[in-house]
């Protein structure tokens, strides 16, 4: 499960529809500037290539809001460079909460070594599109926040750049022998998408619970209504049919998707139970069986549509997490026609549904 809230996060993002993110040296430069100036965040590390961005941010906001800003900024950048409007970044990616004390230094070093391990360059210091050079510099750029990682690595304020260079000169065999390689696909925690210890996860969840308590019942109801509307439209039924618990087969098949969507936006099970009318144990069972009941492709599509930008484009979403359009942001693009799914996961074409 993905964690939410303020914290330090690792992001891995590819281009939309497997297309390149960057087409020129200028776009690389603009991309670095975008990542270094996202509001209420600090950039700790990054490594970019034509098709992928990997970066680490300390954020005072939930990562979903940060990714919305990143996507809008990259779409604007592409339009300024090529005078064409298109989606630049994929809606799918990897986001992990980072336990700084336990994993940050190993994570940053692994990212900086990535161009070398993938044989793009003979030595990591030669690669121009990573924060490695900022860590080697006596005076790093102000928008690159090197302090947390170097403090963990060196435990001193002196000769930190030299200590960093010494660590980067270690061979890959030495790194593996010291168990410093981290899993950037699945993280280190069995339950949550995170590079973190259990104690850190528990503290994070407690902080989020306090913030969740401040969210009003009306806000949660708006989010629940939006999730129900999205699922109902996807399966070509009414919201009334979706929430009718007397139709147990349909209810037990589709309502778990609603619960999953709510949890993805930071709602907790004890609050969801009040909305759905089922106990917490049943909700946990629903979530556990969700991958077996619905295809990965369907869940990925719903997750993409559940993003604040997509909800806004579909005319859904009045709850506070939805990003409002401003004068400097592009007008929402009409979403592509969405094929409806039957309760049994068979596709209903748009023409047949209109008939």
PDB file of C-alpha atoms in Angstrom, residues 132-287:
ATOM      1  CA  UNK A 132      26.303  13.790  -8.194  1.00  0.00           C
ATOM      2  CA  UNK A 133      28.258  16.869  -9.284  1.00  0.00           C
ATOM      3  CA  UNK A 134      26.417  19.003  -6.726  1.00  0.00           C
ATOM      4  CA  UNK A 135      27.486  16.619  -3.957  1.00  0.00           C
ATOM      5  CA  UNK A 136      31.114  16.819  -5.087  1.00  0.00           C
ATOM      6  CA  UNK A 137      31.111  20.627  -5.220  1.00  0.00           C
ATOM      7  CA  UNK A 138      32.427  22.716  -2.334  1.00  0.00           C
ATOM      8  CA  UNK A 139      29.476  25.074  -2.893  1.00  0.00           C
ATOM      9  CA  UNK A 140      26.393  23.110  -4.088  1.00  0.00           C
ATOM     10  CA  UNK A 141      23.596  24.998  -5.877  1.00  0.00           C
ATOM     11  CA  UNK A 142      21.105  26.501  -3.442  1.00  0.00           C
ATOM     12  CA  UNK A 143      18.183  24.555  -4.910  1.00  0.00           C
ATOM     13  CA  UNK A 144      19.937  21.193  -4.200  1.00  0.00           C
ATOM     14  CA  UNK A 145      19.609  20.186  -0.551  1.00  0.00           C
ATOM     15  CA  UNK A 146      22.700  18.026   0.091  1.00  0.00           C
ATOM     16  CA  UNK A 147      22.841  18.485   3.876  1.00  0.00           C
ATOM     17  CA  UNK A 148      20.664  15.540   5.082  1.00  0.00           C
ATOM     18  CA  UNK A 149      22.514  12.876   3.104  1.00  0.00           C
ATOM     19  CA  UNK A 150      26.034  14.217   3.716  1.00  0.00           C
ATOM     20  CA  UNK A 151      25.358  14.607   7.433  1.00  0.00           C
ATOM     21  CA  UNK A 152      24.317  10.955   7.604  1.00  0.00           C
ATOM     22  CA  UNK A 153      27.270   9.833   5.519  1.00  0.00           C
ATOM     23  CA  UNK A 154      30.018  11.801   7.239  1.00  0.00           C
ATOM     24  CA  UNK A 155      28.816  12.687  10.756  1.00  0.00           C
ATOM     25  CA  UNK A 156      30.881  15.875  10.423  1.00  0.00           C
ATOM     26  CA  UNK A 157      30.800  19.260   8.734  1.00  0.00           C
ATOM     27  CA  UNK A 158      34.364  18.981   7.446  1.00  0.00           C
ATOM     28  CA  UNK A 159      35.673  17.385   4.244  1.00  0.00           C
ATOM     29  CA  UNK A 160      32.259  15.990   3.392  1.00  0.00           C
ATOM     30  CA  UNK A 161      32.740  16.274  -0.379  1.00  0.00           C
ATOM     31  CA  UNK A 162      35.972  14.260  -0.131  1.00  0.00           C
ATOM     32  CA  UNK A 163      34.287  11.610   2.001  1.00  0.00           C
ATOM     33  CA  UNK A 164      31.473  11.385  -0.550  1.00  0.00           C
ATOM     34  CA  UNK A 165      33.956  10.935  -3.413  1.00  0.00           C
ATOM     35  CA  UNK A 166      35.710   8.153  -1.493  1.00  0.00           C
ATOM     36  CA  UNK A 167      32.451   6.262  -1.054  1.00  0.00           C
ATOM     37  CA  UNK A 168      31.561   6.733  -4.730  1.00  0.00           C
ATOM     38  CA  UNK A 169      34.906   5.206  -5.742  1.00  0.00           C
ATOM     39  CA  UNK A 170      34.000   1.876  -4.144  1.00  0.00           C
ATOM     40  CA  UNK A 171      33.478  -0.928  -6.610  1.00  0.00           C
ATOM     41  CA  UNK A 172      30.024  -2.402  -7.178  1.00  0.00           C
ATOM     42  CA  UNK A 173      31.206  -5.638  -5.523  1.00  0.00           C
ATOM     43  CA  UNK A 174      32.079  -3.726  -2.359  1.00  0.00           C
ATOM     44  CA  UNK A 175      28.686  -2.067  -2.323  1.00  0.00           C
ATOM     45  CA  UNK A 176      26.883  -5.401  -2.680  1.00  0.00           C
ATOM     46  CA  UNK A 177      29.069  -6.983  -0.002  1.00  0.00           C
ATOM     47  CA  UNK A 178      28.049  -4.218   2.418  1.00  0.00           C
ATOM     48  CA  UNK A 179      24.340  -4.793   1.609  1.00  0.00           C
ATOM     49  CA  UNK A 180      23.916  -1.192   0.445  1.00  0.00           C
ATOM     50  CA  UNK A 181      21.797  -1.989  -2.641  1.00  0.00           C
ATOM     51  CA  UNK A 182      18.159  -1.005  -2.067  1.00  0.00           C
ATOM     52  CA  UNK A 183      15.131  -2.319  -3.954  1.00  0.00           C
ATOM     53  CA  UNK A 184      13.723   0.628  -5.899  1.00  0.00           C
ATOM     54  CA  UNK A 185      10.818  -1.415  -7.262  1.00  0.00           C
ATOM     55  CA  UNK A 186       9.245  -2.777  -4.092  1.00  0.00           C
ATOM     56  CA  UNK A 187      10.997  -1.068  -1.190  1.00  0.00           C
ATOM     57  CA  UNK A 188      11.960  -2.805   2.032  1.00  0.00           C
ATOM     58  CA  UNK A 189       8.645  -3.086   3.887  1.00  0.00           C
ATOM     59  CA  UNK A 190       6.319  -6.102   3.433  1.00  0.00           C
ATOM     60  CA  UNK A 191       3.104  -4.060   3.694  1.00  0.00           C
ATOM     61  CA  UNK A 192       3.825  -0.528   2.544  1.00  0.00           C
ATOM     62  CA  UNK A 193       5.572   0.932  -0.496  1.00  0.00           C
ATOM     63  CA  UNK A 194       8.487   2.336   1.485  1.00  0.00           C
ATOM     64  CA  UNK A 195      12.162   2.138   2.294  1.00  0.00           C
ATOM     65  CA  UNK A 196      11.618   2.226   6.033  1.00  0.00           C
ATOM     66  CA  UNK A 197      11.733   0.418   9.341  1.00  0.00           C
ATOM     67  CA  UNK A 198       8.568  -0.671  11.158  1.00  0.00           C
ATOM     68  CA  UNK A 199       9.023   1.944  13.880  1.00  0.00           C
ATOM     69  CA  UNK A 200       9.306   4.713  11.313  1.00  0.00           C
ATOM     70  CA  UNK A 201       6.151   3.505   9.528  1.00  0.00           C
ATOM     71  CA  UNK A 202       4.219   3.439  12.809  1.00  0.00           C
ATOM     72  CA  UNK A 203       5.263   6.994  13.656  1.00  0.00           C
ATOM     73  CA  UNK A 204       4.302   8.187  10.187  1.00  0.00           C
ATOM     74  CA  UNK A 205       0.879   6.543  10.433  1.00  0.00           C
ATOM     75  CA  UNK A 206       0.263   8.124  13.833  1.00  0.00           C
ATOM     76  CA  UNK A 207       1.053  11.571  12.447  1.00  0.00           C
ATOM     77  CA  UNK A 208      -1.262  10.958   9.523  1.00  0.00           C
ATOM     78  CA  UNK A 209      -4.001   9.758  11.847  1.00  0.00           C
ATOM     79  CA  UNK A 210      -3.874  13.069  13.706  1.00  0.00           C
ATOM     80  CA  UNK A 211      -4.152  14.960  10.427  1.00  0.00           C
ATOM     81  CA  UNK A 212      -6.910  12.631   9.255  1.00  0.00           C
ATOM     82  CA  UNK A 213      -8.897  13.403  12.372  1.00  0.00           C
ATOM     83  CA  UNK A 214      -8.871  17.053  11.324  1.00  0.00           C
ATOM     84  CA  UNK A 215     -10.543  16.181   7.987  1.00  0.00           C
ATOM     85  CA  UNK A 216     -14.263  16.861   8.243  1.00  0.00           C
ATOM     86  CA  UNK A 217     -16.968  14.270   7.665  1.00  0.00           C
ATOM     87  CA  UNK A 218     -18.195  16.405   4.777  1.00  0.00           C
ATOM     88  CA  UNK A 219     -14.794  16.194   3.053  1.00  0.00           C
ATOM     89  CA  UNK A 220     -14.773  12.404   3.375  1.00  0.00           C
ATOM     90  CA  UNK A 221     -18.330  12.202   2.057  1.00  0.00           C
ATOM     91  CA  UNK A 222     -17.362  14.252  -1.020  1.00  0.00           C
ATOM     92  CA  UNK A 223     -14.414  11.954  -1.685  1.00  0.00           C
ATOM     93  CA  UNK A 224     -16.611   8.858  -1.237  1.00  0.00           C
ATOM     94  CA  UNK A 225     -19.218  10.250  -3.656  1.00  0.00           C
ATOM     95  CA  UNK A 226     -16.512  10.951  -6.245  1.00  0.00           C
ATOM     96  CA  UNK A 227     -15.101   7.416  -5.966  1.00  0.00           C
ATOM     97  CA  UNK A 228     -18.558   5.874  -6.310  1.00  0.00           C
ATOM     98  CA  UNK A 229     -19.322   7.992  -9.367  1.00  0.00           C
ATOM     99  CA  UNK A 230     -16.028   7.015 -11.019  1.00  0.00           C
ATOM    100  CA  UNK A 231     -16.540   3.272 -10.447  1.00  0.00           C
ATOM    101  CA  UNK A 232     -20.208   3.377 -11.440  1.00  0.00           C
ATOM    102  CA  UNK A 233     -19.425   5.120 -14.733  1.00  0.00           C
ATOM    103  CA  UNK A 234     -16.609   2.688 -15.449  1.00  0.00           C
ATOM    104  CA  UNK A 235     -18.937  -0.310 -15.017  1.00  0.00           C
ATOM    105  CA  UNK A 236     -21.909   1.340 -16.746  1.00  0.00           C
ATOM    106  CA  UNK A 237     -24.240   1.263 -13.751  1.00  0.00           C
ATOM    107  CA  UNK A 238     -25.810   3.937 -11.573  1.00  0.00           C
ATOM    108  CA  UNK A 239     -24.359   4.999  -8.230  1.00  0.00           C
ATOM    109  CA  UNK A 240     -27.586   3.790  -6.587  1.00  0.00           C
ATOM    110  CA  UNK A 241     -26.999   0.298  -8.009  1.00  0.00           C
ATOM    111  CA  UNK A 242     -23.370   0.362  -6.888  1.00  0.00           C
ATOM    112  CA  UNK A 243     -24.087   1.205  -3.239  1.00  0.00           C
ATOM    113  CA  UNK A 244     -27.127  -1.097  -2.929  1.00  0.00           C
ATOM    114  CA  UNK A 245     -25.846  -3.669  -0.424  1.00  0.00           C
ATOM    115  CA  UNK A 246     -28.852  -5.916  -1.099  1.00  0.00           C
ATOM    116  CA  UNK A 247     -27.273  -6.855  -4.451  1.00  0.00           C
ATOM    117  CA  UNK A 248     -24.542  -8.707  -2.605  1.00  0.00           C
ATOM    118  CA  UNK A 249     -22.678 -10.146  -5.589  1.00  0.00           C
ATOM    119  CA  UNK A 250     -22.297  -6.801  -7.342  1.00  0.00           C
ATOM    120  CA  UNK A 251     -21.735  -4.931  -4.076  1.00  0.00           C
ATOM    121  CA  UNK A 252     -18.951  -7.293  -2.947  1.00  0.00           C
ATOM    122  CA  UNK A 253     -17.305  -7.102  -6.352  1.00  0.00           C
ATOM    123  CA  UNK A 254     -17.314  -3.346  -6.979  1.00  0.00           C
ATOM    124  CA  UNK A 255     -17.349  -1.672  -3.572  1.00  0.00           C
ATOM    125  CA  UNK A 256     -13.804  -2.957  -2.794  1.00  0.00           C
ATOM    126  CA  UNK A 257     -12.587  -0.757  -5.655  1.00  0.00           C
ATOM    127  CA  UNK A 258     -14.205   2.251  -3.976  1.00  0.00           C
ATOM    128  CA  UNK A 259     -12.509   1.348  -0.677  1.00  0.00           C
ATOM    129  CA  UNK A 260      -9.162   0.976  -2.442  1.00  0.00           C
ATOM    130  CA  UNK A 261      -9.511   4.356  -4.160  1.00  0.00           C
ATOM    131  CA  UNK A 262     -10.366   6.063  -0.876  1.00  0.00           C
ATOM    132  CA  UNK A 263      -7.349   4.503   0.799  1.00  0.00           C
ATOM    133  CA  UNK A 264      -5.128   5.644  -2.069  1.00  0.00           C
ATOM    134  CA  UNK A 265      -6.167   9.223  -1.278  1.00  0.00           C
ATOM    135  CA  UNK A 266      -5.229   8.872   2.384  1.00  0.00           C
ATOM    136  CA  UNK A 267      -8.543   7.832   3.979  1.00  0.00           C
ATOM    137  CA  UNK A 268      -8.310   5.305   6.813  1.00  0.00           C
ATOM    138  CA  UNK A 269     -10.328   2.124   7.163  1.00  0.00           C
ATOM    139  CA  UNK A 270     -12.068   3.172  10.367  1.00  0.00           C
ATOM    140  CA  UNK A 271     -13.487   6.203   8.542  1.00  0.00           C
ATOM    141  CA  UNK A 272     -14.316   4.222   5.397  1.00  0.00           C
ATOM    142  CA  UNK A 273     -16.363   1.718   7.403  1.00  0.00           C
ATOM    143  CA  UNK A 274     -18.801   4.487   8.332  1.00  0.00           C
ATOM    144  CA  UNK A 275     -19.291   5.349   4.672  1.00  0.00           C
ATOM    145  CA  UNK A 276     -19.545   1.816   3.277  1.00  0.00           C
ATOM    146  CA  UNK A 277     -21.484   0.227   6.142  1.00  0.00           C
ATOM    147  CA  UNK A 278     -19.187  -2.798   6.512  1.00  0.00           C
ATOM    148  CA  UNK A 279     -16.812  -3.664   9.345  1.00  0.00           C
ATOM    149  CA  UNK A 280     -13.061  -3.172   9.111  1.00  0.00           C
ATOM    150  CA  UNK A 281     -12.267  -6.892   8.860  1.00  0.00           C
ATOM    151  CA  UNK A 282     -14.428  -7.198   5.755  1.00  0.00           C
ATOM    152  CA  UNK A 283     -12.732  -4.174   4.203  1.00  0.00           C
ATOM    153  CA  UNK A 284      -9.325  -5.771   4.788  1.00  0.00           C
ATOM    154  CA  UNK A 285     -10.581  -8.983   3.153  1.00  0.00           C
ATOM    155  CA  UNK A 286     -11.863  -6.998   0.187  1.00  0.00           C
ATOM    156  CA  UNK A 287      -8.511  -5.276  -0.290  1.00  0.00           C
TER     157      UNK A 287
END
